[in-house]
């Protein structure tokens, strides 16, 4: 069964600190992996998209990595800001482009 | 501005009273879909549409209907809502169903069925 797992479920850090969120998946055949940021009560917004051949992709203070062999991805946030408080969702798309498998998300809280 | 617009944003309704959640996109996207989001679960796809007059079931289609008569609109219909359909609903669109396209989400519709 295609699944996406994320850890930790929730995380609290202080402003200015770095953090790393994890995503493991079993989706096969794999096409691409995406990270989304979802503010409370709002729609998810795309952060990064990585295909099979890409190991890393950056978007400002967000850096995503992908290891397609171990089926793992991480999202690293540098110098966190209060506005980074949100849920971060890992999404894996199969090779046919129709099956989007969403992870449950990691809830990040950045405190002053 | 590129937008996916859902209405209503918030709704409380009673069991069995038919309702429609509208979704409209202004990007001329071919692919549109509906998701529901429940606590502790990832977004689950209800229905999707690859183009006008082409719709298909997602992972959790029971109790829902959709239509795609025009490219820009993709309404979600609950013919006889039940309390287990209380959820946060998102409409999304992308240029086509190809795997590399960015997905744009609406702001969400909070639905409570009592």
mmCIF file of C-alpha atoms in Angstrom:
data_model
loop_
_atom_site.group_PDB
_atom_site.id
_atom_site.type_symbol
_atom_site.label_atom_id
_atom_site.label_comp_id
_atom_site.label_asym_id
_atom_site.label_seq_id
_atom_site.Cartn_x
_atom_site.Cartn_y
_atom_site.Cartn_z
ATOM 1 C CA UNK A 1 0.000 0.000 0.000
ATOM 2 C CA UNK A 2 1.331 3.451 -0.879
ATOM 3 C CA UNK A 3 2.057 5.373 2.300
ATOM 4 C CA UNK A 4 3.837 8.486 3.455
ATOM 5 C CA UNK A 5 4.956 8.817 7.066
ATOM 6 C CA UNK A 6 6.295 11.946 8.695
ATOM 7 C CA UNK A 7 8.168 12.590 11.894
ATOM 8 C CA UNK A 8 8.042 14.081 14.351
ATOM 9 C CA UNK A 9 4.315 14.580 14.661
ATOM 10 C CA UNK A 10 4.931 17.957 16.274
ATOM 11 C CA UNK A 11 7.948 20.067 17.123
ATOM 12 C CA UNK A 12 8.578 23.175 19.192
ATOM 13 C CA UNK A 13 11.714 25.255 18.660
ATOM 14 C CA UNK A 14 12.941 28.716 19.582
ATOM 15 C CA UNK A 15 13.137 31.481 17.046
ATOM 16 C CA UNK A 16 16.455 31.514 15.230
ATOM 17 C CA UNK A 17 17.112 27.798 15.659
ATOM 18 C CA UNK A 18 17.337 25.243 12.867
ATOM 19 C CA UNK A 19 15.226 22.120 12.559
ATOM 20 C CA UNK A 20 14.812 19.088 10.328
ATOM 21 C CA UNK A 21 11.596 17.299 9.464
ATOM 22 C CA UNK A 22 11.520 13.746 8.136
ATOM 23 C CA UNK A 23 9.451 11.974 5.507
ATOM 24 C CA UNK A 24 9.511 8.255 4.643
ATOM 25 C CA UNK A 25 7.471 6.811 1.812
ATOM 26 C CA UNK A 26 6.579 3.529 0.160
ATOM 27 C CA UNK A 27 4.991 4.990 -2.988
ATOM 28 C CA UNK A 28 6.036 3.084 -6.080
ATOM 29 C CA UNK A 29 6.702 3.741 -8.871
ATOM 30 C CA UNK A 30 7.948 7.097 -7.714
ATOM 31 C CA UNK A 31 7.773 10.288 -9.772
ATOM 32 C CA UNK A 32 8.382 13.235 -7.501
ATOM 33 C CA UNK A 33 8.203 14.410 -3.920
ATOM 34 C CA UNK A 34 6.905 17.721 -2.697
ATOM 35 C CA UNK A 35 6.927 19.639 0.539
ATOM 36 C CA UNK A 36 4.072 21.958 1.378
ATOM 37 C CA UNK A 37 3.589 24.501 4.144
ATOM 38 C CA UNK A 38 0.090 24.792 5.560
ATOM 39 C CA UNK A 39 -0.824 27.608 7.902
ATOM 40 C CA UNK A 40 -3.662 26.815 10.284
ATOM 41 C CA UNK A 41 -6.993 26.901 8.472
ATOM 42 C CA UNK A 42 -5.405 27.738 5.125
ATOM 43 C CA UNK A 43 -4.626 25.807 1.980
ATOM 44 C CA UNK A 44 -1.207 24.171 1.547
ATOM 45 C CA UNK A 45 1.404 26.173 -0.336
ATOM 46 C CA UNK A 46 4.173 24.525 -2.346
ATOM 47 C CA UNK A 47 7.733 24.828 -1.018
ATOM 48 C CA UNK A 48 9.757 22.397 -3.143
ATOM 49 C CA UNK A 49 9.335 19.768 -5.839
ATOM 50 C CA UNK A 50 12.022 17.115 -6.361
ATOM 51 C CA UNK A 51 12.190 14.445 -9.018
ATOM 52 C CA UNK A 52 13.906 11.096 -8.791
ATOM 53 C CA UNK A 53 17.237 12.474 -9.978
ATOM 54 C CA UNK A 54 17.403 15.438 -7.593
ATOM 55 C CA UNK A 55 19.087 15.099 -4.213
ATOM 56 C CA UNK A 56 18.485 18.565 -2.859
ATOM 57 C CA UNK A 57 16.350 21.601 -3.582
ATOM 58 C CA UNK A 58 16.340 24.937 -1.781
ATOM 59 C CA UNK A 59 13.747 27.652 -1.419
ATOM 60 C CA UNK A 60 15.130 30.446 0.726
ATOM 61 C CA UNK A 61 15.625 29.120 4.244
ATOM 62 C CA UNK A 62 14.008 25.806 3.316
ATOM 63 C CA UNK A 63 16.195 22.989 1.978
ATOM 64 C CA UNK A 64 14.733 19.634 1.012
ATOM 65 C CA UNK A 65 16.794 16.503 0.462
ATOM 66 C CA UNK A 66 15.802 13.263 -1.184
ATOM 67 C CA UNK A 67 17.302 9.780 -1.043
ATOM 68 C CA UNK A 68 15.304 7.752 -3.553
ATOM 69 C CA UNK A 69 17.201 4.572 -2.650
ATOM 70 C CA UNK A 70 16.106 4.606 0.976
ATOM 71 C CA UNK A 71 12.839 6.412 0.142
ATOM 72 C CA UNK A 72 13.492 9.189 2.591
ATOM 73 C CA UNK A 73 13.274 12.936 2.418
ATOM 74 C CA UNK A 74 13.967 15.707 4.857
ATOM 75 C CA UNK A 75 13.077 19.366 5.082
ATOM 76 C CA UNK A 76 15.617 21.558 6.839
ATOM 77 C CA UNK A 77 14.603 24.989 8.054
ATOM 78 C CA UNK A 78 17.403 27.410 8.816
ATOM 79 C CA UNK A 79 17.225 30.346 11.230
ATOM 80 C CA UNK A 80 13.574 29.775 12.009
ATOM 81 C CA UNK A 81 11.133 32.655 12.221
ATOM 82 C CA UNK A 82 7.821 32.980 14.014
ATOM 83 C CA UNK A 83 6.091 32.854 10.632
ATOM 84 C CA UNK A 84 7.458 29.354 10.080
ATOM 85 C CA UNK A 85 4.902 28.078 12.589
ATOM 86 C CA UNK A 86 2.720 25.832 10.450
ATOM 87 C CA UNK A 87 2.180 22.247 9.400
ATOM 88 C CA UNK A 88 4.620 20.844 6.860
ATOM 89 C CA UNK A 89 3.258 18.193 4.576
ATOM 90 C CA UNK A 90 5.231 15.726 2.496
ATOM 91 C CA UNK A 91 3.485 14.582 -0.698
ATOM 92 C CA UNK A 92 4.688 11.810 -2.974
ATOM 93 C CA UNK A 93 3.396 11.423 -6.507
ATOM 94 C CA UNK A 94 3.495 8.150 -8.398
ATOM 95 C CA UNK A 95 4.928 7.728 -11.846
ATOM 96 C CA UNK A 96 1.576 8.131 -13.536
ATOM 97 C CA UNK A 97 1.060 11.571 -12.063
ATOM 98 C CA UNK A 98 -2.412 10.808 -10.830
ATOM 99 C CA UNK A 99 -1.888 9.336 -7.393
ATOM 100 C CA UNK A 100 -0.946 11.957 -4.807
ATOM 101 C CA UNK A 101 -0.176 10.441 -1.422
ATOM 102 C CA UNK A 102 -0.144 12.935 1.420
ATOM 103 C CA UNK A 103 1.651 12.496 4.705
ATOM 104 C CA UNK A 104 -0.115 13.481 7.943
ATOM 105 C CA UNK A 105 2.152 16.489 8.382
ATOM 106 C CA UNK A 106 4.481 17.772 11.086
ATOM 107 C CA UNK A 107 3.188 20.599 13.206
ATOM 108 C CA UNK A 108 6.002 23.125 13.843
ATOM 109 C CA UNK A 109 5.709 25.818 16.490
ATOM 110 C CA UNK A 110 8.364 28.527 16.642
ATOM 111 C CA UNK A 111 8.437 30.391 19.934
ATOM 112 C CA UNK A 112 10.007 33.811 20.595
ATOM 113 C CA UNK B 1 -3.651 36.827 -9.508
ATOM 114 C CA UNK B 2 -3.703 33.026 -9.758
ATOM 115 C CA UNK B 3 -6.434 31.754 -7.503
ATOM 116 C CA UNK B 4 -8.490 28.768 -6.489
ATOM 117 C CA UNK B 5 -11.651 30.070 -4.840
ATOM 118 C CA UNK B 6 -13.936 27.991 -2.659
ATOM 119 C CA UNK B 7 -17.316 28.874 -1.238
ATOM 120 C CA UNK B 8 -18.570 28.787 1.385
ATOM 121 C CA UNK B 9 -15.544 28.975 3.656
ATOM 122 C CA UNK B 10 -17.561 27.972 6.703
ATOM 123 C CA UNK B 11 -20.831 26.086 6.860
ATOM 124 C CA UNK B 12 -22.885 24.354 9.507
ATOM 125 C CA UNK B 13 -25.677 22.210 8.137
ATOM 126 C CA UNK B 14 -28.030 19.472 9.287
ATOM 127 C CA UNK B 15 -27.963 15.804 8.387
ATOM 128 C CA UNK B 16 -29.622 15.076 5.074
ATOM 129 C CA UNK B 17 -29.782 18.619 3.734
ATOM 130 C CA UNK B 18 -28.143 18.721 0.322
ATOM 131 C CA UNK B 19 -25.310 21.175 -0.084
ATOM 132 C CA UNK B 20 -22.815 22.231 -2.707
ATOM 133 C CA UNK B 21 -19.328 23.604 -2.181
ATOM 134 C CA UNK B 22 -18.200 25.556 -5.206
ATOM 135 C CA UNK B 23 -14.664 25.722 -6.547
ATOM 136 C CA UNK B 24 -13.399 27.985 -9.277
ATOM 137 C CA UNK B 25 -9.906 28.547 -10.705
ATOM 138 C CA UNK B 26 -8.728 31.343 -12.986
ATOM 139 C CA UNK B 27 -5.593 29.686 -14.371
ATOM 140 C CA UNK B 28 -7.151 27.679 -17.208
ATOM 141 C CA UNK B 29 -6.038 24.501 -15.473
ATOM 142 C CA UNK B 30 -7.161 21.167 -16.803
ATOM 143 C CA UNK B 31 -6.734 19.158 -13.587
ATOM 144 C CA UNK B 32 -8.898 19.809 -10.547
ATOM 145 C CA UNK B 33 -9.511 17.768 -7.436
ATOM 146 C CA UNK B 34 -11.190 17.731 -4.047
ATOM 147 C CA UNK B 35 -9.625 16.648 -0.765
ATOM 148 C CA UNK B 36 -10.768 16.339 2.775
ATOM 149 C CA UNK B 37 -8.487 16.835 5.741
ATOM 150 C CA UNK B 38 -9.193 15.306 9.118
ATOM 151 C CA UNK B 39 -7.144 15.552 12.331
ATOM 152 C CA UNK B 40 -4.151 13.205 12.328
ATOM 153 C CA UNK B 41 -4.699 12.163 8.728
ATOM 154 C CA UNK B 42 -3.150 13.402 5.525
ATOM 155 C CA UNK B 43 -5.285 15.003 2.858
ATOM 156 C CA UNK B 44 -7.391 12.350 1.194
ATOM 157 C CA UNK B 45 -8.600 12.716 -2.334
ATOM 158 C CA UNK B 46 -12.355 12.570 -2.881
ATOM 159 C CA UNK B 47 -12.716 13.088 -6.627
ATOM 160 C CA UNK B 48 -10.577 14.450 -9.398
ATOM 161 C CA UNK B 49 -11.111 15.677 -12.931
ATOM 162 C CA UNK B 50 -8.547 15.619 -15.712
ATOM 163 C CA UNK B 51 -10.601 17.843 -17.975
ATOM 164 C CA UNK B 52 -14.108 19.003 -18.791
ATOM 165 C CA UNK B 53 -16.633 16.177 -18.503
ATOM 166 C CA UNK B 54 -13.928 13.801 -17.216
ATOM 167 C CA UNK B 55 -14.186 12.916 -13.528
ATOM 168 C CA UNK B 56 -13.017 9.968 -11.474
ATOM 169 C CA UNK B 57 -13.134 8.703 -7.920
ATOM 170 C CA UNK B 58 -10.313 9.286 -5.508
ATOM 171 C CA UNK B 59 -9.679 7.425 -2.268
ATOM 172 C CA UNK B 60 -12.821 8.443 -0.353
ATOM 173 C CA UNK B 61 -15.642 9.186 -2.841
ATOM 174 C CA UNK B 62 -18.553 7.715 -0.871
ATOM 175 C CA UNK B 63 -21.244 10.269 -0.134
ATOM 176 C CA UNK B 64 -19.956 12.826 -2.623
ATOM 177 C CA UNK B 65 -20.635 13.809 -6.212
ATOM 178 C CA UNK B 66 -18.861 16.198 -8.553
ATOM 179 C CA UNK B 67 -19.371 17.680 -11.967
ATOM 180 C CA UNK B 68 -17.077 19.405 -14.479
ATOM 181 C CA UNK B 69 -19.244 21.132 -17.024
ATOM 182 C CA UNK B 70 -16.831 24.037 -17.434
ATOM 183 C CA UNK B 71 -13.063 24.102 -17.210
ATOM 184 C CA UNK B 72 -12.916 26.650 -14.417
ATOM 185 C CA UNK B 73 -15.533 25.150 -12.066
ATOM 186 C CA UNK B 74 -15.547 21.917 -10.094
ATOM 187 C CA UNK B 75 -18.333 21.845 -7.490
ATOM 188 C CA UNK B 76 -18.488 19.248 -4.735
ATOM 189 C CA UNK B 77 -21.982 18.005 -3.950
ATOM 190 C CA UNK B 78 -23.109 16.303 -0.763
ATOM 191 C CA UNK B 79 -26.536 14.894 -1.603
ATOM 192 C CA UNK B 80 -27.354 13.778 1.941
ATOM 193 C CA UNK B 81 -24.656 14.961 4.340
ATOM 194 C CA UNK B 82 -23.909 12.933 7.446
ATOM 195 C CA UNK B 83 -21.911 13.848 10.571
ATOM 196 C CA UNK B 84 -18.920 11.786 9.400
ATOM 197 C CA UNK B 85 -18.547 14.257 6.553
ATOM 198 C CA UNK B 86 -17.687 16.992 9.020
ATOM 199 C CA UNK B 87 -14.258 17.984 7.814
ATOM 200 C CA UNK B 88 -12.056 20.613 6.212
ATOM 201 C CA UNK B 89 -12.331 20.460 2.443
ATOM 202 C CA UNK B 90 -9.805 21.684 -0.099
ATOM 203 C CA UNK B 91 -10.167 22.174 -3.801
ATOM 204 C CA UNK B 92 -6.983 22.091 -5.861
ATOM 205 C CA UNK B 93 -5.968 22.592 -9.465
ATOM 206 C CA UNK B 94 -2.915 22.161 -11.668
ATOM 207 C CA UNK B 95 -2.086 22.805 -15.287
ATOM 208 C CA UNK B 96 -2.573 19.186 -16.238
ATOM 209 C CA UNK B 97 -2.402 15.792 -14.579
ATOM 210 C CA UNK B 98 1.274 15.453 -15.396
ATOM 211 C CA UNK B 99 3.477 14.756 -12.421
ATOM 212 C CA UNK B 100 5.674 17.857 -12.516
ATOM 213 C CA UNK B 101 3.013 20.502 -12.258
ATOM 214 C CA UNK B 102 2.510 22.693 -9.219
ATOM 215 C CA UNK B 103 -0.736 22.102 -7.363
ATOM 216 C CA UNK B 104 -2.602 25.171 -6.208
ATOM 217 C CA UNK B 105 -4.952 24.811 -3.267
ATOM 218 C CA UNK B 106 -7.962 26.840 -2.290
ATOM 219 C CA UNK B 107 -8.290 28.335 1.175
ATOM 220 C CA UNK B 108 -10.450 25.505 2.463
ATOM 221 C CA UNK B 109 -14.081 25.059 3.450
ATOM 222 C CA UNK B 110 -14.924 24.111 7.016
ATOM 223 C CA UNK B 111 -18.025 21.957 6.982
ATOM 224 C CA UNK B 112 -19.889 20.822 10.087
ATOM 225 C CA UNK B 113 -22.814 18.418 9.782
ATOM 226 C CA UNK B 114 -24.989 18.140 12.889
#
